[in-house]
Short mmCIF file of C-alpha atoms in Angstrom, two decimals:
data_model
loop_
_atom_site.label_atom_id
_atom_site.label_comp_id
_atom_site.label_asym_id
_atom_site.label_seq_id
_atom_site.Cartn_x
_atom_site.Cartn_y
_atom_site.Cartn_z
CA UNK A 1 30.10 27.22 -39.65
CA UNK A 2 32.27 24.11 -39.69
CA UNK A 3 33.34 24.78 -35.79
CA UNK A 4 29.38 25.41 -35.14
CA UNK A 5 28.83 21.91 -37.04
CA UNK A 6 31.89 20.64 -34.84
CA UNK A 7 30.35 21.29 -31.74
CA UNK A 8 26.65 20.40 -32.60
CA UNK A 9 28.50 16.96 -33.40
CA UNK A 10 30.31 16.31 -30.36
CA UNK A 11 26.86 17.46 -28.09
CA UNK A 12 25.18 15.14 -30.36
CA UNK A 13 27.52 12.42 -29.24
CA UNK A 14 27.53 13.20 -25.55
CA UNK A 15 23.38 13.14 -25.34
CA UNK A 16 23.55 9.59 -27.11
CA UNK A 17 25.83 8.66 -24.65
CA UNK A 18 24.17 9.97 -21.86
CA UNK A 19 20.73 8.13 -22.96
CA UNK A 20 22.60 4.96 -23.18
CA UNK A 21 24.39 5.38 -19.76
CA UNK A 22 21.57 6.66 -18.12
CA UNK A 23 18.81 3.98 -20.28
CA UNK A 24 17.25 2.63 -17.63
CA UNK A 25 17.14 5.44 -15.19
CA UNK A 26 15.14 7.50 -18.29
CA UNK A 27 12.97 4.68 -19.24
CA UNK A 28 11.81 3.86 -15.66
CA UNK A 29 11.13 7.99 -15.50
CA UNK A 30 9.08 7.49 -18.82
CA UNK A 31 7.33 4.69 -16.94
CA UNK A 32 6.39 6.79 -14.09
CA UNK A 33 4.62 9.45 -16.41
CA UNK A 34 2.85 7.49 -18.21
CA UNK A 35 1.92 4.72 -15.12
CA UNK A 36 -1.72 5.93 -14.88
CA UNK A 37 -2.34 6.56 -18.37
CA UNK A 38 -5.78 5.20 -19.77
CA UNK A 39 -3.91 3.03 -22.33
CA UNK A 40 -1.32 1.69 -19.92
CA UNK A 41 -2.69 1.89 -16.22
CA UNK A 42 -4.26 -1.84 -16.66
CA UNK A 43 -1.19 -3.81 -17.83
CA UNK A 44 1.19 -1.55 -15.67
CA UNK A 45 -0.30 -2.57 -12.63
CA UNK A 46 -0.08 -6.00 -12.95
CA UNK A 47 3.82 -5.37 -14.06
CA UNK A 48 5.05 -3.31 -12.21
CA UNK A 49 8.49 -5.65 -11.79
CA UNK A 50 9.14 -4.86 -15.36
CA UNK A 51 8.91 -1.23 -14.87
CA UNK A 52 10.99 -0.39 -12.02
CA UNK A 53 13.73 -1.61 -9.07
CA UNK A 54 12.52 -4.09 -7.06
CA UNK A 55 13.21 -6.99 -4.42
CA UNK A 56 11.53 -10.21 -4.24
CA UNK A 57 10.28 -11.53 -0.54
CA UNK A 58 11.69 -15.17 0.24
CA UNK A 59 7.67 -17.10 0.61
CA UNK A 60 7.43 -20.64 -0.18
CA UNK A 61 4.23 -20.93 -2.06
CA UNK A 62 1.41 -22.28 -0.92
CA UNK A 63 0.67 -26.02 -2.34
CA UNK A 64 -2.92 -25.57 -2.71
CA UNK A 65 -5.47 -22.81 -2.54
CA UNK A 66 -7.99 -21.46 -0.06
CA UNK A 67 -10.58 -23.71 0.17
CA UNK A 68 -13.67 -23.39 -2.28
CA UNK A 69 -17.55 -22.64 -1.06
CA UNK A 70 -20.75 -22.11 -2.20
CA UNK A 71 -20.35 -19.63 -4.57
CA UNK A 72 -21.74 -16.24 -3.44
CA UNK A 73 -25.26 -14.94 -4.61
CA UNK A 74 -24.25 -11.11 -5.73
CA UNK A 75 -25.95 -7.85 -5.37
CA UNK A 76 -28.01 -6.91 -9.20
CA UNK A 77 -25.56 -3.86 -10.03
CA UNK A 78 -22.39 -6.02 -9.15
CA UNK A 79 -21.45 -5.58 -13.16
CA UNK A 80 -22.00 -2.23 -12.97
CA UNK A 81 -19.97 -1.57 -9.88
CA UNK A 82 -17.01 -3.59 -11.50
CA UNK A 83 -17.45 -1.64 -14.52
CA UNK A 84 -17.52 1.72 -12.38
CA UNK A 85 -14.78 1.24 -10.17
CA UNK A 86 -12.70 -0.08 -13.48
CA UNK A 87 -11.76 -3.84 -11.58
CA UNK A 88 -9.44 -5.42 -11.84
CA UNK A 89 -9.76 -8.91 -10.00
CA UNK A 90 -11.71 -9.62 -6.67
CA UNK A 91 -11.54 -12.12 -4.07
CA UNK A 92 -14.54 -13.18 -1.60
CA UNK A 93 -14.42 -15.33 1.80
CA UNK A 94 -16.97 -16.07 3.78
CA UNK A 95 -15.80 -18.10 6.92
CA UNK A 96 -12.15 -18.53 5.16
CA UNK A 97 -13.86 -20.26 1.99
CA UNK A 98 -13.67 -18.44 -1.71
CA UNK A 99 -17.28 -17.48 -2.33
CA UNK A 100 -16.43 -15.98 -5.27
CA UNK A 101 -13.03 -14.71 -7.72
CA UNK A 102 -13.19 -12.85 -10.83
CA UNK A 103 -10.46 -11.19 -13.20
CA UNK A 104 -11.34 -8.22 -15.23
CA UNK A 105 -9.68 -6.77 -17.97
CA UNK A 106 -7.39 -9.13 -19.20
CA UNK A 107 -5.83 -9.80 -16.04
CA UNK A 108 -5.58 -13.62 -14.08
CA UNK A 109 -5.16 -14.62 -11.05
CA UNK A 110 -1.88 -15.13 -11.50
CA UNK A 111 -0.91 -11.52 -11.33
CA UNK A 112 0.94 -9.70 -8.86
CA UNK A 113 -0.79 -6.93 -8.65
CA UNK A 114 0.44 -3.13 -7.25
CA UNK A 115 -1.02 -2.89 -3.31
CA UNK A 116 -0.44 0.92 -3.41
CA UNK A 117 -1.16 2.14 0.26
CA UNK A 118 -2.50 -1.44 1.30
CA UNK A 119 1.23 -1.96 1.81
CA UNK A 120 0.85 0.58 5.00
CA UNK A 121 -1.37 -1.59 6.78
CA UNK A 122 0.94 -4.92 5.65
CA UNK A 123 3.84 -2.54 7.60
CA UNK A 124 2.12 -1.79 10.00
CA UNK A 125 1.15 -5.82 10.74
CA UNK A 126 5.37 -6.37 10.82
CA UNK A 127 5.74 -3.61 13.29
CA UNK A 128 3.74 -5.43 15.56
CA UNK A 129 5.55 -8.27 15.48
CA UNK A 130 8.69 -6.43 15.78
CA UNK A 131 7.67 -4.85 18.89
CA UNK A 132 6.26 -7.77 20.34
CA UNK A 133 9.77 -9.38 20.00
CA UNK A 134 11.10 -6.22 22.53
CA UNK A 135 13.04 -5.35 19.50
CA UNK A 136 11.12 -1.66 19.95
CA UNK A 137 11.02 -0.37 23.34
CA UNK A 138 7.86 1.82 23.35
CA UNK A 139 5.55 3.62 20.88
CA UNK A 140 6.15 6.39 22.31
CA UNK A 141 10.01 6.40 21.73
CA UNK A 142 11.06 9.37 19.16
CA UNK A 143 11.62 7.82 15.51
CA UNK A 144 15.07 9.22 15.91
CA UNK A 145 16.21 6.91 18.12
CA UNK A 146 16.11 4.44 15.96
CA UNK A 147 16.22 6.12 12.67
CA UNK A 148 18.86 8.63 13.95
CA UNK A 149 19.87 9.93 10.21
CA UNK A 150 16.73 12.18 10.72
CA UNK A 151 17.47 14.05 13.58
CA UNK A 152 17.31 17.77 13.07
CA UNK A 153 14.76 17.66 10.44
CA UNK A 154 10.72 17.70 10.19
CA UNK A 155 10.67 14.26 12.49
CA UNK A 156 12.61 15.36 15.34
CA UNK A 157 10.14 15.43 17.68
CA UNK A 158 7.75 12.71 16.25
CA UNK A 159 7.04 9.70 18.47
CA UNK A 160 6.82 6.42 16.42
CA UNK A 161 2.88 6.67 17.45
CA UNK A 162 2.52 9.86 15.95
CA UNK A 163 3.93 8.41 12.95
CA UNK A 164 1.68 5.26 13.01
CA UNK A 165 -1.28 7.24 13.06
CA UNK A 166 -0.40 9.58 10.39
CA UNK A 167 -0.45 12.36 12.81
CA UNK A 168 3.60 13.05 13.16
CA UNK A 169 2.78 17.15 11.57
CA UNK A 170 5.34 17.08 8.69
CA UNK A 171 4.44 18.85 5.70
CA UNK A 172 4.27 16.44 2.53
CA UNK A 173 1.80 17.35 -0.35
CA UNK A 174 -0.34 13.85 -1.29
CA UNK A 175 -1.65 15.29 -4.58
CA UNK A 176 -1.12 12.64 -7.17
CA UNK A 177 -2.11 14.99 -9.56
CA UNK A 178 0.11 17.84 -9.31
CA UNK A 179 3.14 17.36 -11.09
CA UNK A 180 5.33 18.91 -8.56
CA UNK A 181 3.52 17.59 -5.80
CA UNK A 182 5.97 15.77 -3.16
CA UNK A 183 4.21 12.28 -3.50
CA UNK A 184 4.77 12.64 -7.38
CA UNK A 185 8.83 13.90 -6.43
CA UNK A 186 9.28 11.10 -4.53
CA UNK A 187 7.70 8.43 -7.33
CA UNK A 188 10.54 10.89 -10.19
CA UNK A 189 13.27 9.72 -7.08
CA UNK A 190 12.36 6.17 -6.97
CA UNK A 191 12.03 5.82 -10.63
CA UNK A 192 15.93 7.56 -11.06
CA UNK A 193 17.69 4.76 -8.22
CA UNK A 194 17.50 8.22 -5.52
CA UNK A 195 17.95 7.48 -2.12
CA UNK A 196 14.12 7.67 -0.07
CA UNK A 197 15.44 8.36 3.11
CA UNK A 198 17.38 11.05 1.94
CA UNK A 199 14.29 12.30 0.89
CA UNK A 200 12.75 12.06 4.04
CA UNK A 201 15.71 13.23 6.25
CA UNK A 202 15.67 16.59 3.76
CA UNK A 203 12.37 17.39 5.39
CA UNK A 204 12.23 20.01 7.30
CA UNK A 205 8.77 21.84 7.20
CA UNK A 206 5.98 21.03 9.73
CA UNK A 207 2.22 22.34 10.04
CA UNK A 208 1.40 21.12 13.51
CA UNK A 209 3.55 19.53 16.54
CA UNK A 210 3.76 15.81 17.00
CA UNK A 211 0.36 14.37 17.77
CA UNK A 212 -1.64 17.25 17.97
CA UNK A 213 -3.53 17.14 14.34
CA UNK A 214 -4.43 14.17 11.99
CA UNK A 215 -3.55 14.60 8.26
CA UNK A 216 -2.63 11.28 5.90
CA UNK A 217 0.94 11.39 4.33
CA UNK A 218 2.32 8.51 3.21
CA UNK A 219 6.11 9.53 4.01
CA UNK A 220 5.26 8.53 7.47
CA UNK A 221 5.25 4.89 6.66
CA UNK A 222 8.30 5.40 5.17
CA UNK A 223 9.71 6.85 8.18
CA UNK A 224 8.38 3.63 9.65
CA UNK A 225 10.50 1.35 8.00
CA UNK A 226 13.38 3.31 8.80
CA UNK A 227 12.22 2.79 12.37
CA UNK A 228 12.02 -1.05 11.63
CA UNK A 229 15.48 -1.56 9.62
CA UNK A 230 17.25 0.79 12.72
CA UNK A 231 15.42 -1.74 15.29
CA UNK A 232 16.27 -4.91 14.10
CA UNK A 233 19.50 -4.28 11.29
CA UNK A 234 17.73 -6.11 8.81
CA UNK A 235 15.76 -4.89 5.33
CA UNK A 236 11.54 -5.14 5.40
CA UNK A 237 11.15 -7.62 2.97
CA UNK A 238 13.31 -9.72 4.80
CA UNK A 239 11.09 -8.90 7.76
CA UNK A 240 7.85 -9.36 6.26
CA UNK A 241 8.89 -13.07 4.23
CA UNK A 242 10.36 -14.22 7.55
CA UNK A 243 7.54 -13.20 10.04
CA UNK A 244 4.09 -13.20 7.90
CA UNK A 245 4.81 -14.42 4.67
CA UNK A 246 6.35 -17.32 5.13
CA UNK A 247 4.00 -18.54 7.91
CA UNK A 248 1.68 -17.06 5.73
CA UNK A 249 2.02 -18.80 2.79
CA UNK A 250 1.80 -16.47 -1.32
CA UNK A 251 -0.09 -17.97 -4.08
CA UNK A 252 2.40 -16.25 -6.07
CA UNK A 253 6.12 -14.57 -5.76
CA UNK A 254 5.69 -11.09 -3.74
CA UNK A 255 7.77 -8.56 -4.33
CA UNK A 256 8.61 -4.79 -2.91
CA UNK A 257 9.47 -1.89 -5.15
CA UNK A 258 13.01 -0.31 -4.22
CA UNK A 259 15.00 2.77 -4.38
CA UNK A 260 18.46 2.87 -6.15
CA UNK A 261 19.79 1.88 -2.55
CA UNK A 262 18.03 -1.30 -3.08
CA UNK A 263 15.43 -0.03 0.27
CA UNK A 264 11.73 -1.23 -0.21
CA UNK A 265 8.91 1.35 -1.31
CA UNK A 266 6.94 0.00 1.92
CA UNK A 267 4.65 3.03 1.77
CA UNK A 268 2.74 1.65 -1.20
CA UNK A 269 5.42 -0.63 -3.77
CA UNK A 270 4.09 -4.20 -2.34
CA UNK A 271 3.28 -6.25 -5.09
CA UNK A 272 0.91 -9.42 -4.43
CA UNK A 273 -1.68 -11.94 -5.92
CA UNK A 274 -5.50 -11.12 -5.17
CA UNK A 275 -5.29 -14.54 -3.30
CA UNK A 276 -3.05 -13.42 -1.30
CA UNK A 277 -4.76 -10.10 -0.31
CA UNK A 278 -7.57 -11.74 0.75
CA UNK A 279 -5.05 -14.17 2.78
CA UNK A 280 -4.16 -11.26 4.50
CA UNK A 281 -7.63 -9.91 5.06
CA UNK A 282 -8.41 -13.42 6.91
CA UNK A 283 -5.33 -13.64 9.07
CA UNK A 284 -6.38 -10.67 10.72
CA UNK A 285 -10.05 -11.83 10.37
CA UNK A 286 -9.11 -14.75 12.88
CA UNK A 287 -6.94 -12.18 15.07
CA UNK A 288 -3.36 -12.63 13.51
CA UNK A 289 -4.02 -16.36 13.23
CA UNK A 290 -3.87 -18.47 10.14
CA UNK A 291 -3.35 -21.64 9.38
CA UNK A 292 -3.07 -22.96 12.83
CA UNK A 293 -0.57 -20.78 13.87
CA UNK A 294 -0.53 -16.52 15.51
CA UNK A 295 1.37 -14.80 13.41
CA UNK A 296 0.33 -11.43 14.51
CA UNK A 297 -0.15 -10.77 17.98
CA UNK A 298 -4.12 -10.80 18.51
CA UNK A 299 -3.73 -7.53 20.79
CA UNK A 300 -1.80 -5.78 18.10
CA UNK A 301 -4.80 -6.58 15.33
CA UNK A 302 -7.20 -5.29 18.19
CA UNK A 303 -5.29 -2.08 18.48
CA UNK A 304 -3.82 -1.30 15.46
CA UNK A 305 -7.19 -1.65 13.31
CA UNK A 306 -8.98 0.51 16.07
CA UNK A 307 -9.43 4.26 15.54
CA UNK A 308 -7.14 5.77 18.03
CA UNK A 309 -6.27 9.19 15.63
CA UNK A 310 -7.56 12.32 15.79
CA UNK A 311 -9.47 11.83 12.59
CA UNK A 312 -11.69 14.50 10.93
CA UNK A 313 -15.64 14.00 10.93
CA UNK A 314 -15.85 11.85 7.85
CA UNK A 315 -16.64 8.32 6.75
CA UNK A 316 -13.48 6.54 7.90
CA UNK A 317 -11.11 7.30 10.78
CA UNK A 318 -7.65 5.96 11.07
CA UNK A 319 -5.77 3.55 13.28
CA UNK A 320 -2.20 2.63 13.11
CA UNK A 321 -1.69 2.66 8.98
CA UNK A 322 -5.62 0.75 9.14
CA UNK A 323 -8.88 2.40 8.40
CA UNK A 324 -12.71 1.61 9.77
CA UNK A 325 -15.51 2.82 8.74
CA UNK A 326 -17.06 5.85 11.39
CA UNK A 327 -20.09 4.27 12.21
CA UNK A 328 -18.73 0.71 12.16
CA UNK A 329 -19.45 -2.24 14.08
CA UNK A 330 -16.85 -3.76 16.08
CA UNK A 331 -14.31 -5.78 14.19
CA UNK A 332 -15.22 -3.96 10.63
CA UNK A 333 -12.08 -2.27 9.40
CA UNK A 334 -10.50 -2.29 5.67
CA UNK A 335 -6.68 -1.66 4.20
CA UNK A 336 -6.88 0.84 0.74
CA UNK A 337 -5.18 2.32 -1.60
CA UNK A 338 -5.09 4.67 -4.88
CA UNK A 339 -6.59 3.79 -7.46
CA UNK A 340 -9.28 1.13 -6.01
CA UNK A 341 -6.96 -1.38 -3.81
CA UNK A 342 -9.21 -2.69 -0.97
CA UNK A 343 -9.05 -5.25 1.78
CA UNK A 344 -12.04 -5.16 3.79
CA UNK A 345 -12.93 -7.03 7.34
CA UNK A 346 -16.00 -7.80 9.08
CA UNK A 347 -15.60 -9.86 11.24
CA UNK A 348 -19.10 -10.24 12.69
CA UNK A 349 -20.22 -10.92 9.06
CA UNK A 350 -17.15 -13.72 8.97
CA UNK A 351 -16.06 -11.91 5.19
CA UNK A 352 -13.11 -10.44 4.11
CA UNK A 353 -12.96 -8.89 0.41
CA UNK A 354 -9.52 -8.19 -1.76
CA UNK A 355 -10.14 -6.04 -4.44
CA UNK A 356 -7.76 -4.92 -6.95
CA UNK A 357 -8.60 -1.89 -9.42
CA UNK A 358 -7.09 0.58 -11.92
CA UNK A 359 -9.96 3.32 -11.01
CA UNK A 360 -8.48 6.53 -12.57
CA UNK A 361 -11.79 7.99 -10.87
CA UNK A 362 -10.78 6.97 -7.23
CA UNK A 363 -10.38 10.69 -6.82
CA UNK A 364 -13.78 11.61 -7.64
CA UNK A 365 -16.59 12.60 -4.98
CA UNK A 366 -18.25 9.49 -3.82
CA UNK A 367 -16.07 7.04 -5.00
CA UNK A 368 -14.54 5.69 -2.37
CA UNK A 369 -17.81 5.57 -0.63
CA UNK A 370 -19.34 3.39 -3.87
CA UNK A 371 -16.37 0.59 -2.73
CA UNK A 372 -17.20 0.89 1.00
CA UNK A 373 -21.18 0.43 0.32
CA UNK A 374 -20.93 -2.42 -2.16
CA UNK A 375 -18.60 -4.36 0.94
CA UNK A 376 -20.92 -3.56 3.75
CA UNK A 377 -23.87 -4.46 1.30
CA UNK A 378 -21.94 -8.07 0.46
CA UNK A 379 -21.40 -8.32 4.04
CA UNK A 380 -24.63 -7.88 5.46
CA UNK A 381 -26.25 -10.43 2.56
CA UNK A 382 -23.93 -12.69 4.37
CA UNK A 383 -25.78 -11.91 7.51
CA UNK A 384 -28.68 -12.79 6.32
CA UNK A 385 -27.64 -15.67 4.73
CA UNK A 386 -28.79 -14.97 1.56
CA UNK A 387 -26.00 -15.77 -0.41
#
């Protein structure tokens, strides 16, 4: 009994000293079980710097903010929409001028707030620049020549505009519900300081060749970024506060998510204001111009916001890492993500709309249509000048 006590002691000691050792590692695990949580999803998402790894992106903040108009007459089940899609803060432009901001549940506009997959479409803005610079030869180079650590595996044969338009055939299960799904492996690897692209260089499985079928996984812009840092030898957020956030200008301090080999989450860990969002939304609104200067080539904006992929029938297609609505108009496209994230574009309407959420219903039938009506409603008041 005494030896059985003896050893019970000595395990007891080497699990407290694992749980200090490994403290941080277990709480940002903890973090990432409990990020969506009804009691928690609200306050996570507008802290997400306190929960995990992360890099800040050198911006020099703006001295004063967009410009104020008239504010914006809205549709009569506005409140109930907000209440619906569980808002969090929303920002309105009309012509470049706030028509109308509002915070939600506790939040300000202040907070840097969790882009999700908006942070695709903020990639995919960089890689145009990058290839405008000649940096990248062709889109339709293999990723491996620039990202060569995944030769031999489920990108081999992937062109970097397969990859763009999510069509490069590698297996990857997107169910943020399943436990053991590999979007919610990859989140367990971020949160324990693993090593992303090891994860995507130990993929191996494909369900179509390169190019041949469309289907949405967000490894891909990972894969992306890989092709970016090979390019150019230098880290995205680097990239993206040199080359559109700087020019640019934040309202607040953005940051990127990062592995344990400091590498930014650019497939969905971008963390900005609702400001700056919408900042975003207008740059491309005016082409890739803002404030006086292209930032973004106008023929990139053009073709990366057009659907090019071999999209199902349904009520968005896909671009490069941008989606527009099926039956849109010509310059109508929007940036989203999980959970309610949305940066919407008309430009015939002149708006642009940033919206920020915590919908734990974003999976739901119809809800992602409820966001795309209310915007093409708002936009087409604006058309009719009636607000």
């Amino acid at each position: 009994m005494k030896r059985i006590l003896r050893v019970l002691g000595i395990l007891g000691v080497v699990v407290i000293a694992l749980a200090v050792w490994k403290r941080e590692e277990l709480m940002r695990l903890n973090a990432v079980n409990t990020l969506f949580s009804e009691d928690k999803i609200v306050h996570n998402f507008s802290h997400m710097a306190d929960l995990f790894l992360h890099q800040e992106i050198a911006a020099t903040p703006v001295s004063s903010p967009l410009p104020s108009g008239p504010d914006m007459a809205l549709p009569a089940d506005w409140a109930d929409w907000i209440e619906r899609r569980s808002v969090t803060g929303v920002v309105i432009l009309n012509q470049g001028q706030i028509v109308h901001e509002s915070y939600y549940k506790g939040t300000g506009k202040d907070d840097a707030r969790i882009s999700w997959s908006v942070a695709k479409s903020y990639l995919s803005a960089l890689f145009g620049v990058i290839l405008d610079q000649g940096k990248i030869d062709s889109l339709d180079d293999p990723v491996v020549k620039y990202a060569p650590e995944l030769k031999g595996g489920a990108y081999d044969s992937a062109t970097i505009r397969n990859v763009l338009q999510m069509s490069s055939g590698v297996t990857f299960d997107e169910d943020y519900l399943d436990f053991w799904s590999d979007i919610n492996k990859m989140g367990r690897i971020l949160a324990l300081g693993g090593s992303m692209d090891g994860f995507a260089s130990g993929l191996t499985e494909t369900f179509a060749d390169p190019g041949q079928e469309w289907k949405y996984v967000s490894i891909d812009t990972h894969v992306l970024g890989m092709v970016l840092r090979g390019a150019t030898g230098r880290s995205v957020p680097d990239l993206l506060g040199e080359y559109i956030m700087e020019p640019m200008g934040t309202h607040g301090t953005p940051h990127y998510l990062t592995d344990g080999n400091g590498v930014a989450f650019v497939l969905g860990g971008l963390n900005l204001t609702t400001r700056d969002y919408a900042r975003m939304g207008e740059m491309f609104r005016n082409d890739g111009a803002f404030n006086g200067q292209q930032i973004i080539p106008a023929a990139w904006v053009a073709e990366s916001t057009a659907p090019s992929a071999k999209t199902k029938q349904g009520r968005l297609r896909y671009g490069y890492q941008w989606w527009s609505p099926w039956q849109n108009e010509p310059g109508e496209f929007l940036a989203r993500g999980v959970y309610g994230q949305y940066v919407y574009v008309n430009k015939a309407a002149g708006i642009v709309i940033a919206v920020n959420s915590a919908d734990r219903a974003f999976r739901e039938e119809g809800a992602s249509d409820d966001s795309l009506d209310m915007f093409q409603r708002l936009a087409q008041l604006v058309r009719e000048g009636k607000s």
